[in-house]
GROMACS .gro file of C-alpha atoms in nm:
model
  463
    1UNK     CA    1  12.094  -0.536   6.993
    2UNK     CA    2  12.236  -0.881   6.921
    3UNK     CA    3  12.335  -0.768   6.570
    4UNK     CA    4  12.591  -0.521   6.705
    5UNK     CA    5  12.939  -0.585   6.843
    6UNK     CA    6  12.853  -0.391   7.158
    7UNK     CA    7  12.545  -0.285   7.344
    8UNK     CA    8  12.736   0.028   7.446
    9UNK     CA    9  13.049   0.187   7.311
   10UNK     CA   10  13.198   0.474   7.511
   11UNK     CA   11  13.436   0.728   7.358
   12UNK     CA   12  13.650   0.882   7.630
   13UNK     CA   13  13.810   0.714   7.932
   14UNK     CA   14  13.770   0.989   8.190
   15UNK     CA   15  13.571   0.973   8.511
   16UNK     CA   16  13.231   0.992   8.340
   17UNK     CA   17  13.307   0.754   8.056
   18UNK     CA   18  13.471   0.493   8.279
   19UNK     CA   19  13.184   0.504   8.528
   20UNK     CA   20  12.925   0.452   8.253
   21UNK     CA   21  13.125   0.169   8.096
   22UNK     CA   22  13.188  -0.009   8.424
   23UNK     CA   23  12.832   0.013   8.555
   24UNK     CA   24  12.679  -0.091   8.223
   25UNK     CA   25  12.917  -0.388   8.208
   26UNK     CA   26  12.812  -0.500   8.556
   27UNK     CA   27  12.457  -0.516   8.421
   28UNK     CA   28  12.574  -0.776   8.171
   29UNK     CA   29  12.593  -0.538   7.875
   30UNK     CA   30  12.858  -0.583   7.610
   31UNK     CA   31  13.069  -0.271   7.655
   32UNK     CA   32  13.366  -0.123   7.474
   33UNK     CA   33  13.548   0.197   7.565
   34UNK     CA   34  13.816   0.384   7.373
   35UNK     CA   35  14.064   0.635   7.516
   36UNK     CA   36  14.333   0.784   7.295
   37UNK     CA   37  14.559   0.911   7.575
   38UNK     CA   38  14.541   0.773   7.931
   39UNK     CA   39  14.250   0.628   8.126
   40UNK     CA   40  14.142   0.860   8.404
   41UNK     CA   41  14.089   1.166   8.188
   42UNK     CA   42  14.144   1.525   8.289
   43UNK     CA   43  14.066   1.477   8.658
   44UNK     CA   44  14.304   1.192   8.729
   45UNK     CA   45  14.583   1.260   8.478
   46UNK     CA   46  14.609   1.639   8.446
   47UNK     CA   47  14.347   1.796   8.669
   48UNK     CA   48  14.189   1.752   9.011
   49UNK     CA   49  14.411   1.478   9.150
   50UNK     CA   50  14.760   1.607   9.062
   51UNK     CA   51  14.642   1.960   9.144
   52UNK     CA   52  14.537   1.858   9.496
   53UNK     CA   53  14.872   1.683   9.546
   54UNK     CA   54  15.049   2.003   9.444
   55UNK     CA   55  14.824   2.203   9.676
   56UNK     CA   56  14.936   1.982   9.964
   57UNK     CA   57  15.299   2.031   9.864
   58UNK     CA   58  15.261   2.409   9.851
   59UNK     CA   59  15.110   2.428  10.201
   60UNK     CA   60  15.416   2.296  10.386
   61UNK     CA   61  15.601   2.630  10.414
   62UNK     CA   62  15.310   2.771  10.615
   63UNK     CA   63  15.293   2.454  10.827
   64UNK     CA   64  15.664   2.483  10.903
   65UNK     CA   65  15.625   2.850  10.996
   66UNK     CA   66  15.319   2.785  11.214
   67UNK     CA   67  15.491   2.504  11.404
   68UNK     CA   68  15.701   2.746  11.613
   69UNK     CA   69  15.394   2.877  11.793
   70UNK     CA   70  15.320   2.523  11.906
   71UNK     CA   71  15.667   2.463  12.045
   72UNK     CA   72  15.827   2.295  11.746
   73UNK     CA   73  16.166   2.392  11.611
   74UNK     CA   74  16.177   2.301  11.243
   75UNK     CA   75  16.516   2.298  11.068
   76UNK     CA   76  16.550   2.503  10.752
   77UNK     CA   77  16.356   2.319  10.484
   78UNK     CA   78  16.438   2.272  10.117
   79UNK     CA   79  16.214   2.174   9.828
   80UNK     CA   80  16.286   1.955   9.527
   81UNK     CA   81  16.048   2.006   9.233
   82UNK     CA   82  16.167   1.697   9.048
   83UNK     CA   83  16.086   1.477   9.348
   84UNK     CA   84  15.731   1.612   9.362
   85UNK     CA   85  15.679   1.557   8.989
   86UNK     CA   86  15.816   1.202   9.004
   87UNK     CA   87  15.603   1.107   9.304
   88UNK     CA   88  15.297   1.260   9.139
   89UNK     CA   89  15.365   1.058   8.823
   90UNK     CA   90  15.386   0.735   9.022
   91UNK     CA   91  15.052   0.801   9.192
   92UNK     CA   92  14.881   0.899   8.866
   93UNK     CA   93  15.006   0.580   8.697
   94UNK     CA   94  14.865   0.377   8.986
   95UNK     CA   95  14.524   0.542   8.952
   96UNK     CA   96  14.527   0.507   8.574
   97UNK     CA   97  14.579   0.132   8.605
   98UNK     CA   98  14.290   0.109   8.852
   99UNK     CA   99  14.052   0.292   8.617
  100UNK     CA  100  14.135   0.057   8.331
  101UNK     CA  101  14.126  -0.252   8.553
  102UNK     CA  102  13.783  -0.160   8.692
  103UNK     CA  103  13.629  -0.155   8.345
  104UNK     CA  104  13.794  -0.480   8.239
  105UNK     CA  105  13.711  -0.644   8.573
  106UNK     CA  106  13.345  -0.567   8.516
  107UNK     CA  107  13.359  -0.733   8.175
  108UNK     CA  108  13.417  -0.431   7.951
  109UNK     CA  109  13.674  -0.415   7.672
  110UNK     CA  110  13.922  -0.128   7.661
  111UNK     CA  111  14.098   0.025   7.360
  112UNK     CA  112  14.389   0.269   7.351
  113UNK     CA  113  14.284   0.445   7.036
  114UNK     CA  114  14.129   0.758   6.895
  115UNK     CA  115  13.771   0.690   6.789
  116UNK     CA  116  13.558   0.844   6.517
  117UNK     CA  117  13.187   0.797   6.461
  118UNK     CA  118  13.131   0.717   6.095
  119UNK     CA  119  12.765   0.620   6.130
  120UNK     CA  120  12.515   0.643   6.421
  121UNK     CA  121  12.599   0.282   6.501
  122UNK     CA  122  12.956   0.254   6.370
  123UNK     CA  123  13.281   0.361   6.539
  124UNK     CA  124  13.621   0.351   6.368
  125UNK     CA  125  13.921   0.297   6.596
  126UNK     CA  126  14.201   0.478   6.417
  127UNK     CA  127  14.501   0.338   6.605
  128UNK     CA  128  14.374  -0.019   6.561
  129UNK     CA  129  14.244   0.047   6.208
  130UNK     CA  130  13.932  -0.137   6.316
  131UNK     CA  131  13.560  -0.069   6.285
  132UNK     CA  132  13.309  -0.175   6.547
  133UNK     CA  133  12.933  -0.144   6.576
  134UNK     CA  134  12.727  -0.049   6.879
  135UNK     CA  135  12.361  -0.021   6.969
  136UNK     CA  136  12.426   0.282   7.193
  137UNK     CA  137  12.718   0.526   7.177
  138UNK     CA  138  12.822   0.752   7.462
  139UNK     CA  139  13.056   1.047   7.402
  140UNK     CA  140  13.255   1.147   7.710
  141UNK     CA  141  13.563   1.310   7.560
  142UNK     CA  142  13.585   1.597   7.807
  143UNK     CA  143  13.753   1.928   7.740
  144UNK     CA  144  14.089   2.101   7.731
  145UNK     CA  145  14.236   2.441   7.815
  146UNK     CA  146  14.125   2.713   7.575
  147UNK     CA  147  14.411   2.832   7.355
  148UNK     CA  148  14.473   3.197   7.274
  149UNK     CA  149  14.597   3.196   6.913
  150UNK     CA  150  14.521   3.567   6.873
  151UNK     CA  151  14.782   3.654   7.136
  152UNK     CA  152  15.117   3.737   6.974
  153UNK     CA  153  15.368   3.507   7.137
  154UNK     CA  154  15.109   3.254   7.252
  155UNK     CA  155  15.346   2.977   7.148
  156UNK     CA  156  15.567   3.069   7.442
  157UNK     CA  157  15.287   3.017   7.696
  158UNK     CA  158  15.188   2.709   7.891
  159UNK     CA  159  14.853   2.579   8.016
  160UNK     CA  160  14.749   2.381   8.322
  161UNK     CA  161  14.841   2.057   8.141
  162UNK     CA  162  15.206   2.158   8.109
  163UNK     CA  163  15.227   2.319   8.454
  164UNK     CA  164  15.234   1.978   8.622
  165UNK     CA  165  15.543   1.861   8.436
  166UNK     CA  166  15.774   2.159   8.396
  167UNK     CA  167  16.139   2.054   8.382
  168UNK     CA  168  16.220   2.304   8.652
  169UNK     CA  169  16.031   2.527   8.889
  170UNK     CA  170  16.024   2.884   8.755
  171UNK     CA  171  16.152   3.171   8.967
  172UNK     CA  172  15.868   3.393   8.844
  173UNK     CA  173  15.537   3.318   8.672
  174UNK     CA  174  15.247   3.518   8.534
  175UNK     CA  175  14.910   3.344   8.530
  176UNK     CA  176  14.633   3.492   8.319
  177UNK     CA  177  14.277   3.418   8.427
  178UNK     CA  178  14.055   3.462   8.729
  179UNK     CA  179  13.873   3.129   8.755
  180UNK     CA  180  13.939   2.850   8.999
  181UNK     CA  181  14.220   2.699   8.789
  182UNK     CA  182  14.410   3.028   8.772
  183UNK     CA  183  14.355   3.101   9.141
  184UNK     CA  184  14.455   2.753   9.253
  185UNK     CA  185  14.775   2.751   9.049
  186UNK     CA  186  14.862   3.101   9.168
  187UNK     CA  187  14.850   2.972   9.526
  188UNK     CA  188  15.038   2.654   9.437
  189UNK     CA  189  15.328   2.830   9.269
  190UNK     CA  190  15.347   3.098   9.537
  191UNK     CA  191  15.353   2.833   9.809
  192UNK     CA  192  15.643   2.662   9.633
  193UNK     CA  193  15.842   2.985   9.641
  194UNK     CA  194  15.767   3.124   9.296
  195UNK     CA  195  15.722   3.501   9.246
  196UNK     CA  196  15.360   3.489   9.126
  197UNK     CA  197  15.142   3.746   8.948
  198UNK     CA  198  14.777   3.681   8.862
  199UNK     CA  199  14.635   3.889   8.576
  200UNK     CA  200  14.259   3.901   8.523
  201UNK     CA  201  14.041   4.101   8.287
  202UNK     CA  202  13.748   4.129   8.532
  203UNK     CA  203  13.703   4.353   8.833
  204UNK     CA  204  13.738   4.068   9.086
  205UNK     CA  205  13.864   3.709   9.077
  206UNK     CA  206  13.633   3.405   9.084
  207UNK     CA  207  13.323   3.531   8.907
  208UNK     CA  208  12.999   3.349   8.998
  209UNK     CA  209  13.120   3.295   9.354
  210UNK     CA  210  12.986   3.497   9.647
  211UNK     CA  211  13.141   3.844   9.647
  212UNK     CA  212  13.237   3.823  10.016
  213UNK     CA  213  13.448   3.516   9.942
  214UNK     CA  214  13.602   3.675   9.635
  215UNK     CA  215  13.710   3.993   9.809
  216UNK     CA  216  13.837   3.821  10.121
  217UNK     CA  217  14.040   3.566   9.925
  218UNK     CA  218  14.183   3.843   9.707
  219UNK     CA  219  14.295   4.038  10.012
  220UNK     CA  220  14.442   3.728  10.177
  221UNK     CA  221  14.634   3.625   9.867
  222UNK     CA  222  14.786   3.970   9.838
  223UNK     CA  223  14.885   3.964  10.206
  224UNK     CA  224  15.069   3.640  10.137
  225UNK     CA  225  15.263   3.809   9.858
  226UNK     CA  226  15.072   3.712   9.542
  227UNK     CA  227  15.034   4.009   9.308
  228UNK     CA  228  14.687   4.039   9.155
  229UNK     CA  229  14.626   4.274   8.862
  230UNK     CA  230  14.260   4.312   8.766
  231UNK     CA  231  14.119   4.496   8.462
  232UNK     CA  232  14.416   4.377   8.255
  233UNK     CA  233  14.503   4.118   7.992
  234UNK     CA  234  14.819   4.037   7.804
  235UNK     CA  235  14.869   4.202   7.466
  236UNK     CA  236  15.191   4.032   7.366
  237UNK     CA  237  15.440   3.779   7.499
  238UNK     CA  238  15.799   3.819   7.381
  239UNK     CA  239  16.080   3.570   7.439
  240UNK     CA  240  16.406   3.732   7.537
  241UNK     CA  241  16.753   3.610   7.433
  242UNK     CA  242  16.807   3.478   7.787
  243UNK     CA  243  16.494   3.263   7.756
  244UNK     CA  244  16.278   3.467   7.992
  245UNK     CA  245  15.948   3.615   7.879
  246UNK     CA  246  15.826   3.974   7.864
  247UNK     CA  247  15.447   3.995   7.895
  248UNK     CA  248  15.306   4.332   7.788
  249UNK     CA  249  14.972   4.406   7.955
  250UNK     CA  250  14.689   4.635   7.849
  251UNK     CA  251  14.757   4.833   8.167
  252UNK     CA  252  15.091   4.937   8.017
  253UNK     CA  253  15.295   4.717   8.251
  254UNK     CA  254  15.553   4.469   8.130
  255UNK     CA  255  15.612   4.162   8.344
  256UNK     CA  256  15.938   3.972   8.302
  257UNK     CA  257  15.888   3.611   8.407
  258UNK     CA  258  16.010   3.260   8.340
  259UNK     CA  259  15.668   3.122   8.247
  260UNK     CA  260  15.335   3.262   8.131
  261UNK     CA  261  15.042   3.032   8.205
  262UNK     CA  262  14.706   3.086   8.036
  263UNK     CA  263  14.402   2.975   8.235
  264UNK     CA  264  14.128   3.147   8.038
  265UNK     CA  265  13.867   2.876   8.024
  266UNK     CA  266  13.818   2.532   7.875
  267UNK     CA  267  13.667   2.409   7.549
  268UNK     CA  268  13.502   2.074   7.462
  269UNK     CA  269  13.687   1.801   7.273
  270UNK     CA  270  13.465   1.749   6.971
  271UNK     CA  271  13.695   1.808   6.673
  272UNK     CA  272  13.788   1.537   6.424
  273UNK     CA  273  13.543   1.284   6.562
  274UNK     CA  274  13.311   1.269   6.264
  275UNK     CA  275  13.030   1.440   6.452
  276UNK     CA  276  12.945   1.688   6.178
  277UNK     CA  277  12.934   1.408   5.922
  278UNK     CA  278  12.658   1.224   6.104
  279UNK     CA  279  12.458   1.540   6.169
  280UNK     CA  280  12.513   1.566   6.544
  281UNK     CA  281  12.396   1.903   6.672
  282UNK     CA  282  12.651   2.118   6.854
  283UNK     CA  283  12.659   2.463   7.008
  284UNK     CA  284  12.849   2.754   6.859
  285UNK     CA  285  13.124   2.688   7.113
  286UNK     CA  286  13.160   2.330   6.990
  287UNK     CA  287  12.984   2.155   7.278
  288UNK     CA  288  12.745   1.869   7.208
  289UNK     CA  289  12.379   1.958   7.249
  290UNK     CA  290  12.185   1.716   7.468
  291UNK     CA  291  11.839   1.700   7.620
  292UNK     CA  292  11.768   1.668   7.992
  293UNK     CA  293  11.856   1.297   7.978
  294UNK     CA  294  12.194   1.354   7.803
  295UNK     CA  295  12.060   1.228   7.469
  296UNK     CA  296  12.172   1.402   7.150
  297UNK     CA  297  11.953   1.472   6.847
  298UNK     CA  298  12.050   1.124   6.724
  299UNK     CA  299  11.846   0.883   6.935
  300UNK     CA  300  12.113   0.623   7.015
  301UNK     CA  301  12.399   0.869   7.076
  302UNK     CA  302  12.447   1.032   7.416
  303UNK     CA  303  12.698   1.271   7.571
  304UNK     CA  304  12.800   1.349   7.927
  305UNK     CA  305  13.058   1.556   8.112
  306UNK     CA  306  13.259   1.857   7.997
  307UNK     CA  307  13.199   1.782   7.630
  308UNK     CA  308  12.840   1.904   7.682
  309UNK     CA  309  12.955   2.222   7.860
  310UNK     CA  310  12.680   2.203   8.122
  311UNK     CA  311  12.867   2.194   8.453
  312UNK     CA  312  13.239   2.128   8.420
  313UNK     CA  313  13.303   1.927   8.734
  314UNK     CA  314  13.417   1.567   8.768
  315UNK     CA  315  13.144   1.459   9.014
  316UNK     CA  316  12.885   1.603   8.774
  317UNK     CA  317  13.017   1.385   8.490
  318UNK     CA  318  13.000   1.080   8.717
  319UNK     CA  319  12.645   1.166   8.823
  320UNK     CA  320  12.545   1.213   8.459
  321UNK     CA  321  12.697   0.871   8.381
  322UNK     CA  322  12.484   0.703   8.646
  323UNK     CA  323  12.173   0.879   8.518
  324UNK     CA  324  12.257   0.770   8.163
  325UNK     CA  325  12.278   0.404   8.269
  326UNK     CA  326  11.944   0.433   8.449
  327UNK     CA  327  11.786   0.585   8.139
  328UNK     CA  328  11.946   0.377   7.864
  329UNK     CA  329  11.969   0.034   8.024
  330UNK     CA  330  11.744   0.011   8.330
  331UNK     CA  331  11.419   0.150   8.194
  332UNK     CA  332  11.422   0.430   8.449
  333UNK     CA  333  11.451   0.766   8.269
  334UNK     CA  334  11.654   0.984   8.505
  335UNK     CA  335  11.757   1.342   8.435
  336UNK     CA  336  12.077   1.465   8.603
  337UNK     CA  337  12.003   1.714   8.878
  338UNK     CA  338  12.231   2.014   8.825
  339UNK     CA  339  12.077   2.224   9.100
  340UNK     CA  340  12.257   2.309   9.426
  341UNK     CA  341  12.598   2.161   9.345
  342UNK     CA  342  12.860   2.189   9.617
  343UNK     CA  343  13.206   2.285   9.498
  344UNK     CA  344  13.546   2.389   9.629
  345UNK     CA  345  13.835   2.607   9.524
  346UNK     CA  346  14.160   2.474   9.666
  347UNK     CA  347  14.314   2.812   9.714
  348UNK     CA  348  14.497   2.904  10.033
  349UNK     CA  349  14.278   2.951  10.230
  350UNK     CA  350  14.036   2.728  10.043
  351UNK     CA  351  13.675   2.796   9.950
  352UNK     CA  352  13.376   2.568   9.993
  353UNK     CA  353  13.040   2.676   9.861
  354UNK     CA  354  12.695   2.544   9.780
  355UNK     CA  355  12.376   2.713   9.666
  356UNK     CA  356  12.305   3.076   9.581
  357UNK     CA  357  12.541   3.364   9.638
  358UNK     CA  358  12.405   3.674   9.806
  359UNK     CA  359  12.382   3.859   9.475
  360UNK     CA  360  12.194   3.572   9.309
  361UNK     CA  361  11.954   3.536   9.601
  362UNK     CA  362  11.871   3.909   9.606
  363UNK     CA  363  11.771   3.891   9.241
  364UNK     CA  364  11.530   3.602   9.306
  365UNK     CA  365  11.388   3.674   9.651
  366UNK     CA  366  11.230   3.989   9.793
  367UNK     CA  367  11.354   3.932  10.148
  368UNK     CA  368  11.699   3.781  10.207
  369UNK     CA  369  11.868   3.731  10.541
  370UNK     CA  370  12.247   3.720  10.562
  371UNK     CA  371  12.422   3.546  10.849
  372UNK     CA  372  12.793   3.624  10.846
  373UNK     CA  373  13.083   3.543  11.080
  374UNK     CA  374  13.446   3.642  11.030
  375UNK     CA  375  13.705   3.526  11.284
  376UNK     CA  376  14.054   3.389  11.325
  377UNK     CA  377  14.050   3.006  11.328
  378UNK     CA  378  14.175   2.844  11.646
  379UNK     CA  379  14.467   2.684  11.464
  380UNK     CA  380  14.604   3.035  11.395
  381UNK     CA  381  14.581   3.163  11.753
  382UNK     CA  382  14.913   3.016  11.872
  383UNK     CA  383  15.084   3.034  11.535
  384UNK     CA  384  15.012   3.406  11.519
  385UNK     CA  385  14.904   3.386  11.157
  386UNK     CA  386  14.692   3.688  11.066
  387UNK     CA  387  14.437   3.510  10.853
  388UNK     CA  388  14.060   3.527  10.890
  389UNK     CA  389  13.796   3.265  10.825
  390UNK     CA  390  13.461   3.360  10.674
  391UNK     CA  391  13.135   3.167  10.714
  392UNK     CA  392  12.817   3.291  10.552
  393UNK     CA  393  12.459   3.166  10.517
  394UNK     CA  394  12.209   3.312  10.270
  395UNK     CA  395  11.848   3.259  10.381
  396UNK     CA  396  11.507   3.331  10.228
  397UNK     CA  397  11.345   3.563  10.484
  398UNK     CA  398  10.994   3.448  10.396
  399UNK     CA  399  11.029   3.068  10.400
  400UNK     CA  400  11.345   3.054  10.615
  401UNK     CA  401  11.496   2.810  10.363
  402UNK     CA  402  11.876   2.817  10.351
  403UNK     CA  403  11.960   2.919   9.995
  404UNK     CA  404  12.337   2.927  10.010
  405UNK     CA  405  12.632   2.842  10.234
  406UNK     CA  406  12.977   2.987  10.173
  407UNK     CA  407  13.301   2.923  10.361
  408UNK     CA  408  13.654   3.056  10.329
  409UNK     CA  409  13.911   2.894  10.551
  410UNK     CA  410  14.074   2.563  10.653
  411UNK     CA  411  13.880   2.252  10.544
  412UNK     CA  412  13.616   2.460  10.366
  413UNK     CA  413  13.587   2.202  10.089
  414UNK     CA  414  13.511   1.924  10.336
  415UNK     CA  415  13.242   2.141  10.498
  416UNK     CA  416  13.087   2.221  10.160
  417UNK     CA  417  13.038   1.852  10.085
  418UNK     CA  418  12.847   1.803  10.409
  419UNK     CA  419  12.651   2.126  10.366
  420UNK     CA  420  12.541   2.006  10.024
  421UNK     CA  421  12.314   1.751  10.192
  422UNK     CA  422  12.094   1.984  10.402
  423UNK     CA  423  12.078   2.241  10.124
  424UNK     CA  424  11.982   1.974   9.872
  425UNK     CA  425  11.716   1.856  10.114
  426UNK     CA  426  11.577   2.210  10.137
  427UNK     CA  427  11.626   2.246  10.511
  428UNK     CA  428  11.551   2.573  10.686
  429UNK     CA  429  11.754   2.804  10.905
  430UNK     CA  430  11.541   2.677  11.193
  431UNK     CA  431  11.671   2.326  11.123
  432UNK     CA  432  12.026   2.463  11.143
  433UNK     CA  433  11.942   2.641  11.471
  434UNK     CA  434  11.804   2.320  11.625
  435UNK     CA  435  12.130   2.137  11.549
  436UNK     CA  436  12.380   2.110  11.832
  437UNK     CA  437  12.724   2.254  11.774
  438UNK     CA  438  13.047   2.053  11.776
  439UNK     CA  439  13.291   2.247  11.993
  440UNK     CA  440  13.555   2.366  11.947
  441UNK     CA  441  13.531   2.376  11.567
  442UNK     CA  442  13.506   2.646  11.306
  443UNK     CA  443  13.201   2.473  11.158
  444UNK     CA  444  12.999   2.532  11.476
  445UNK     CA  445  12.939   2.886  11.350
  446UNK     CA  446  12.701   2.734  11.096
  447UNK     CA  447  12.458   2.643  11.373
  448UNK     CA  448  12.519   2.926  11.621
  449UNK     CA  449  12.449   3.235  11.410
  450UNK     CA  450  12.099   3.301  11.544
  451UNK     CA  451  12.046   3.661  11.436
  452UNK     CA  452  12.092   3.796  11.082
  453UNK     CA  453  12.394   4.018  11.029
  454UNK     CA  454  12.177   4.217  10.787
  455UNK     CA  455  11.881   4.177  10.552
  456UNK     CA  456  11.823   4.274  10.191
  457UNK     CA  457  11.462   4.373  10.122
  458UNK     CA  458  11.353   4.458   9.769
  459UNK     CA  459  11.715   4.508   9.677
  460UNK     CA  460  11.792   4.744   9.966
  461UNK     CA  461  12.023   4.648  10.250
  462UNK     CA  462  11.881   4.705  10.597
  463UNK     CA  463  12.002   4.612  10.947
   0.00000   0.00000   0.00000
């Protein structure tokens, strides 16, 4: 190891790469990390963090409307898009500086440069025109929105990256996609006063989530005024002389909007890094193949995060980084645990979920109990808002183990984080039943649903 410039060189300064670099440096390892754009990666710069700030911004119209039921008189409000963008930029710059400072404070060396691997132990920094050597190399270059070059007029479309920094707020937008990014942005733009249409090729939004959540959110979004068109995709996008866009759909409809946003998935960043030249194995989709410990087919090269296309979530990349450090530098081989991952969709209302959906559980278990409660949250009783909350537990009828927990409603994401602990621990419905409720809360339903709403035995629903 002493013959190399670094014990570890990390390519990619996102959440996973920075965590690995910082922790390895605190162990006394000689660490270098290269990021060609901005430290913080997708999550901090153009993903989770700015998105959540925009979610907060888009919720204020409902807060203002609800205030009347609680005795408040709120003057007519106005919104300034440029102010939101500028304040977001200031916060992102602050976080970016912290990410970089944390690595350097731990003793690591940072580079603002694109990096290419020219040999299993050699990295060329293009912007610095410098070559460095490393004992271990970690690739954490993340992913980006999938383009749609086959779509005529795709050059007129935007992606989530551009949506954060539009020069002006559109009056009307079409968003294509049905995943969490599409759904979240549909709610954001609608909350900011934009005429919003969501177009999705599938039969229901948010595939892989519990169907109860999917249907209820769909209905609620439409009640709010968001138009959702399923079983449709865009065939062509045409720019009109006035600058607006005509999006022709397979359903025969033409939508005239100011912006068309494509949210049709994400792809790993593996191009033009020299990976093919060193014989690194990749999937057909361009993701880096790794074993259970995040090691590639080249023994000293590793990969974590979205670039491996395992689970595309920031906390997963961070967890994989910690496991990598344990394995590579602490003599404690540790495989990332990708089972029972809690997650949230910051729609309005938001979703929090962990574990198996009802459909998944029925495929795996002969006897499944479903505990389901739908009610109006207390915060909506005085406001008069007609919006339901849904709480659902999926339980193995034989062992009584809680297999899944699904929530739609205020603070659902916060609840999902806490529910991730008992589900990860494998606790039973009896453990839930023995837990005292916190009253008055919506979450108390999780420990007060004593009788199943229905059961599914051998694939058949029974009461």
